[in-house]
Coordinates of C-alpha atoms and ligand atoms in Angstrom, one line a residue:
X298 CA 124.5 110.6 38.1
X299 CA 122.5 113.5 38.2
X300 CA 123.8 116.7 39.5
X301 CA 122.0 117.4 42.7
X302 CA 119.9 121.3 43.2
X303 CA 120.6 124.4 43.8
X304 CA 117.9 125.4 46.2
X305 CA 118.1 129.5 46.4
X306 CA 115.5 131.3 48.7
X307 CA 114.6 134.7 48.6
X308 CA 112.9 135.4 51.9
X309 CA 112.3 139.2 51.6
X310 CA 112.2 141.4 48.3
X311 CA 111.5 144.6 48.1
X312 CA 107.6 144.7 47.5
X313 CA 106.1 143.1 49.6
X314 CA 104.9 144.9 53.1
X315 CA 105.2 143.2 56.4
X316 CA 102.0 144.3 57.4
X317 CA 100.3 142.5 54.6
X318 CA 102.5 139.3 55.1
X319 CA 103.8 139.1 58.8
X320 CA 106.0 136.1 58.0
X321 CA 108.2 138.5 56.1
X322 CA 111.7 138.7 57.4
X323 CA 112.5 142.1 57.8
X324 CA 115.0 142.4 60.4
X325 CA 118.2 140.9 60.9
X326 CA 117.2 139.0 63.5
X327 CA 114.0 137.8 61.8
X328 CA 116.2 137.4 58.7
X329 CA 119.2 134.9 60.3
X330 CA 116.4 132.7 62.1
X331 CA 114.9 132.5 58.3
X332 CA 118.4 131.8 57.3
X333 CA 118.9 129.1 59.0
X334 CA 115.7 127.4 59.1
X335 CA 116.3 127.8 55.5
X336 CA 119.8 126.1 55.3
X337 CA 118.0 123.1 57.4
X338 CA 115.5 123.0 54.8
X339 CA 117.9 122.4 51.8
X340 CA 118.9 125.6 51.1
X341 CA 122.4 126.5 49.8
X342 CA 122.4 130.2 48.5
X343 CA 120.3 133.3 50.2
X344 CA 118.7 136.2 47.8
X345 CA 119.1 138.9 50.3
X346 CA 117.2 142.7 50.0
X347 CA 117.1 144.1 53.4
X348 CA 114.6 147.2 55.4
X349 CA 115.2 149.6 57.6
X350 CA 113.8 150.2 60.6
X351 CA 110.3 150.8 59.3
X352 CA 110.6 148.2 57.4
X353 CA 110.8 149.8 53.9
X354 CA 113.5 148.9 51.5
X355 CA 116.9 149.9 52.0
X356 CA 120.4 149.9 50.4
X357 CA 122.1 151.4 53.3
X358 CA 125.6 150.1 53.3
X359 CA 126.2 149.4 56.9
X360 CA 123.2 147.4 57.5
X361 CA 124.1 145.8 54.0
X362 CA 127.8 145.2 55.6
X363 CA 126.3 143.9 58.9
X364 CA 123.9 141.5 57.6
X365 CA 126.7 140.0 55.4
X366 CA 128.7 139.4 58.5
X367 CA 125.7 137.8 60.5
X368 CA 125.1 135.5 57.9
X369 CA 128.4 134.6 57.4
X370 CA 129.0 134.2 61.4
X371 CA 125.9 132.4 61.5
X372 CA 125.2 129.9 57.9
X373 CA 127.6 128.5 55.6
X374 CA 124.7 130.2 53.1
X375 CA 126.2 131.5 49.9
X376 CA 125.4 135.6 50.8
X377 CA 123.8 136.4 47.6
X378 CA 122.8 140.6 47.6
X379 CA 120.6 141.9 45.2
X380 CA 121.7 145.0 43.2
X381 CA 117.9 145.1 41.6
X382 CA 117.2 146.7 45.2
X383 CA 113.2 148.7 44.6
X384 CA 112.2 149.9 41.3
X385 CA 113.3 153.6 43.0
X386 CA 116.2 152.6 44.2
X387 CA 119.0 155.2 42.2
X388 CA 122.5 152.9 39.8
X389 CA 125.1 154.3 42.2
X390 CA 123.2 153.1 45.4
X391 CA 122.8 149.8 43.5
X392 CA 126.7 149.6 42.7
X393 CA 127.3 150.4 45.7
X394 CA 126.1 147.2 47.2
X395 CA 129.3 145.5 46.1
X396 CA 131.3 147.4 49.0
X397 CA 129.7 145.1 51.3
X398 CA 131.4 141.9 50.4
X399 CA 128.7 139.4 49.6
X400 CA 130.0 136.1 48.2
X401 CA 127.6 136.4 45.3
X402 CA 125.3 139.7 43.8
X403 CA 122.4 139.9 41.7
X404 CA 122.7 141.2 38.2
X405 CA 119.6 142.0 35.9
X406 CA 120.5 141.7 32.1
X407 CA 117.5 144.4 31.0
X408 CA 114.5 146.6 31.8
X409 CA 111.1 145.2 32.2
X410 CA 107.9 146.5 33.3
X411 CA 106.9 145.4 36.5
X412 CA 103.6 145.4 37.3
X413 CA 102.8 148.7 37.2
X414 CA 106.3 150.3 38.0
X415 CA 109.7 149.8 35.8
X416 CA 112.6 147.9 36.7
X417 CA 115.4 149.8 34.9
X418 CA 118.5 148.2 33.9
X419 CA 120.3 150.2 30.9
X420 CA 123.4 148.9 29.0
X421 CA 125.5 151.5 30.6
X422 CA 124.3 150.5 33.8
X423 CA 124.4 146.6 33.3
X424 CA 128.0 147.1 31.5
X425 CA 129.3 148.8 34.6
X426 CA 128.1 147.0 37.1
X427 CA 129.2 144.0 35.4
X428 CA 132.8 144.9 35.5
X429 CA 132.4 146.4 39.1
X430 CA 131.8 142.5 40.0
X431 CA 134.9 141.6 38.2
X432 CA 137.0 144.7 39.8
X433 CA 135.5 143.5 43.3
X434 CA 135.7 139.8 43.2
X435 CA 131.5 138.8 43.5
X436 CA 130.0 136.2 41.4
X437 CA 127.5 137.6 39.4
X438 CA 124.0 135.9 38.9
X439 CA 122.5 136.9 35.5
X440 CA 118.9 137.6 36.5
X441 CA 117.1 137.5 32.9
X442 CA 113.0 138.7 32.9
X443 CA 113.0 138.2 29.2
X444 CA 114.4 137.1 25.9
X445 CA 115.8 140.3 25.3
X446 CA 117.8 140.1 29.0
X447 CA 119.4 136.7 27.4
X448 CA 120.9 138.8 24.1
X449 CA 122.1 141.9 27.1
X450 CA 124.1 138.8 28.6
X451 CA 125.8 137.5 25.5
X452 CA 126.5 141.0 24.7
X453 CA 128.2 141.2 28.4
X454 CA 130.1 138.4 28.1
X455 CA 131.6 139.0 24.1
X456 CA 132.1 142.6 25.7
X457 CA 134.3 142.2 28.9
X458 CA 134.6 139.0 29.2
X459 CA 134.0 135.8 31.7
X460 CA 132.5 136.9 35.0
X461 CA 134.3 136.4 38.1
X462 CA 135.0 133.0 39.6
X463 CA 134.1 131.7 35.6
X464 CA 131.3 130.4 36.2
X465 CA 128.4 131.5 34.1
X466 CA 124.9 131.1 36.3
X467 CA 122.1 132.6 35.6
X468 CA 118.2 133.0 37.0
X469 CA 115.2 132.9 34.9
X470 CA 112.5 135.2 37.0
X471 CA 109.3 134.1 35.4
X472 CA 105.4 135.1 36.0
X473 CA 106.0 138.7 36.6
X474 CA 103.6 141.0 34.8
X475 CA 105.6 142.3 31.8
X476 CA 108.2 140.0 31.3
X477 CA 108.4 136.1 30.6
X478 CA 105.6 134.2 31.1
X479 CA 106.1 131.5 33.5
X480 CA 104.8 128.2 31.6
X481 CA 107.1 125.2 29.5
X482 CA 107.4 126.6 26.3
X483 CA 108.9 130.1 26.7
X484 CA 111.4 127.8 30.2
X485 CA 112.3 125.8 27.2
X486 CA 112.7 128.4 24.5
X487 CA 114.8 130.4 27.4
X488 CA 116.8 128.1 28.2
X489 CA 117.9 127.1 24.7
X490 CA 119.1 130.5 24.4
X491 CA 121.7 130.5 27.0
X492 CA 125.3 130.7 25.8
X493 CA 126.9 127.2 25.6
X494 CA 127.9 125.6 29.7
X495 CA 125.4 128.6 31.3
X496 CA 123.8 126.7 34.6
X497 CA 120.2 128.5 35.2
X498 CA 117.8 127.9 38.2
X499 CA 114.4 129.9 37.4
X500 CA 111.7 131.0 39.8
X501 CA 107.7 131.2 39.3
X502 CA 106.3 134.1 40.9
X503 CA 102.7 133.8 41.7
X504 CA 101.0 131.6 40.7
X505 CA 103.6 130.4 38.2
X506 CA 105.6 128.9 41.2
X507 CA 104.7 125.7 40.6
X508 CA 104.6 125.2 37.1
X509 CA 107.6 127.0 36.8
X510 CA 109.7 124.9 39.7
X511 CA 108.4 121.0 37.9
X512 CA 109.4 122.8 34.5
X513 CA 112.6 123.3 35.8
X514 CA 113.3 120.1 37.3
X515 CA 112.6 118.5 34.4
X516 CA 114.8 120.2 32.3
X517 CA 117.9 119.5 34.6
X518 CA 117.7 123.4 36.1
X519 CA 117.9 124.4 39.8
X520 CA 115.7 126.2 42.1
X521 CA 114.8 129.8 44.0
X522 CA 111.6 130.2 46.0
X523 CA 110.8 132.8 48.7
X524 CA 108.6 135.4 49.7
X525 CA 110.1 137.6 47.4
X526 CA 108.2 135.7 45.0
X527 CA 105.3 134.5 46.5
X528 CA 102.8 134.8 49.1
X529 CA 100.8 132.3 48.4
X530 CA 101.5 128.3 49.2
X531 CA 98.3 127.1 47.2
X532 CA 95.4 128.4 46.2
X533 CA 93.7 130.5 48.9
X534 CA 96.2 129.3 51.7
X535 CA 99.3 132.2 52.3
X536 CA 103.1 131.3 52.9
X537 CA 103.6 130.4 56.3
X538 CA 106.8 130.8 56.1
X539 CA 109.6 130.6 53.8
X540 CA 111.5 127.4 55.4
X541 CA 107.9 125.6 53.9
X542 CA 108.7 126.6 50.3
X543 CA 112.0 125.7 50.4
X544 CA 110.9 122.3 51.9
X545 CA 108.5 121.4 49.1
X546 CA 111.1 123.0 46.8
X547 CA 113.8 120.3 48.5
X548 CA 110.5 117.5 48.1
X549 CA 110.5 117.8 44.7
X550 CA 114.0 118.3 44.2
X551 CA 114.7 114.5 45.9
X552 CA 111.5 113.3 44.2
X553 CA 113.1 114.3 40.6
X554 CA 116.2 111.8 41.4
X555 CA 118.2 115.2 42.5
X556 CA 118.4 116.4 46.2
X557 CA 119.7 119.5 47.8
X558 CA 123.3 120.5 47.2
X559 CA 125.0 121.2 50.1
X560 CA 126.3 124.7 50.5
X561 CA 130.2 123.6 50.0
X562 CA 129.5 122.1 46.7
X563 CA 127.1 124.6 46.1
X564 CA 130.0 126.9 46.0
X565 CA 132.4 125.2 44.2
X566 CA 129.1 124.5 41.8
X567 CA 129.0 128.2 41.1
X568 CA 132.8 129.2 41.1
X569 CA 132.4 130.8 44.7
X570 CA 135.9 130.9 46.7
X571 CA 135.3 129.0 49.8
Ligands
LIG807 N1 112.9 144.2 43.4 C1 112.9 144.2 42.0 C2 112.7 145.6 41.5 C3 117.1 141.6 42.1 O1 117.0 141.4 43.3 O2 118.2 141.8 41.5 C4 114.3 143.7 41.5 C5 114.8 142.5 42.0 C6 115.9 141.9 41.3 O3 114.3 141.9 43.0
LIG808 ZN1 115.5 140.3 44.4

């Protein structure tokens, strides 16, 4: 049989302002109703970047440390945190978001121009924040933007070894201006270079969401959609919200012989204690 999906959402990121897309969730409130809708929907794992109370991004520990907590209290979601934070965001604020506790953490394997801004991800910085998710007990996701992001992760993994929990997961981010295009051949050529038992799920931004999301399926991958990604349902016709995405993610999911995964298999899918 086939295994079943993976269906991450990222309701927030950090680029996107709520003025330009009110269906943003950008407090905690707004941010657990999402959550749950979400989980309804097929979810099984949450991307989380938070605001603050202007709702700009933010790494601030405590509301990192209470929106863990709500989610926990509130979902069985996985509590995925992103460590990519804003392109200003400064490495120790970024290592830093392990002290909240999340189940799971977001960990980019390279630099990459983005858009007009750069995402910066060093070796020193990828090395150490690597073996602060060991230290700390949080499964790493390998966020790749590139080739070159998949040669960072085998370096990682010669380096110091197999991440926490031993499960090697990763997330191809595709479509975004100065790093992997997001069509079949460079999914396929990405995907072949994995290291060997590597399970991937890959996201379109844009208007790579689709193409990227049938591309995956096909090739037996698993899913994230979200605002963080895109703000546009189809052509000329914004995101509603992000529980739709995730239900036409969870549509074509069943449609391609393999449905949602429920959050308790989910974890043991991705070596997250329970
Ligand atoms: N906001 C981007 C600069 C992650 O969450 O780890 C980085 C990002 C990746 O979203
Ligand atoms: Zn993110």
């Amino acid at each position: 049989m086939s295994t079943p999906t993976v269906i991450t959402v990222a309701p927030t990121g950090a680029e996107a302002e709520k003025t330009a897309a009110p269906a943003l969730p950008v407090t905690l409130d707004e941010l657990l109703t999402c959550a749950k809708s979400c989980e309804r929907a097929g979810a099984s794992v949450i991307h989380v970047h938070i605001r603050d109370a202007m709702s700009r991004p933010t790494l601030d520990p405590a509301r990192l440390k209470d929106t863990v907590s709500a989610l926990r209290a509130e979902t069985s979601l996985i509590v995925q945190l992103s460590t990519g934070g804003a392109v200003t965001d400064p490495y120790a604020a970024r290592l830093r978001v392990l002290e909240a506790g999340p189940d799971a953490c977001s960990l980019t394997c390279g630099t990459v121009n983005f858009g007009d801004d750069v995402f910066l991800n060093p070796w020193p910085f990828v090395s150490d924040l690597y073996q602060a998710t060991q230290r700390c007990g949080v499964v790493p996701e390998f966020e790749l933007f590139d080739l070159g992001h998949i040669a960072t992760l085998h370096r990682l993994l010669d380096r110091h070894g197999p991440p926490y929990g031993g499960r090697i997961h990763c997330d191809l981010v595709m479509g975004v201006p100065g790093g992997f295009p997001g069509d079949l051949p460079t999914l396929a050529a990405a995907v072949a270079a994995l290291p060997e038992h590597a399970t991937w799920s890959a996201t379109g931004t844009g208007r790579t969401t689709l193409p990227v999301m049938f591309a995956a399926l096909a090739a037996g991958g698993h899913l994230r959609v979200g605002m963080e990604d895109t703000l546009t349902y189809t052509r000329g016709r914004p995101v509603r919200d992000n529980t739709e995405l995730v239900r036409r993610a969870a549509q074509a999911a069943t449609l391609a012989g393999r449905p949602p995964m429920a959050p308790p298999e989910a974890r043991a899918f991705l070596g997250i204690p329970g």
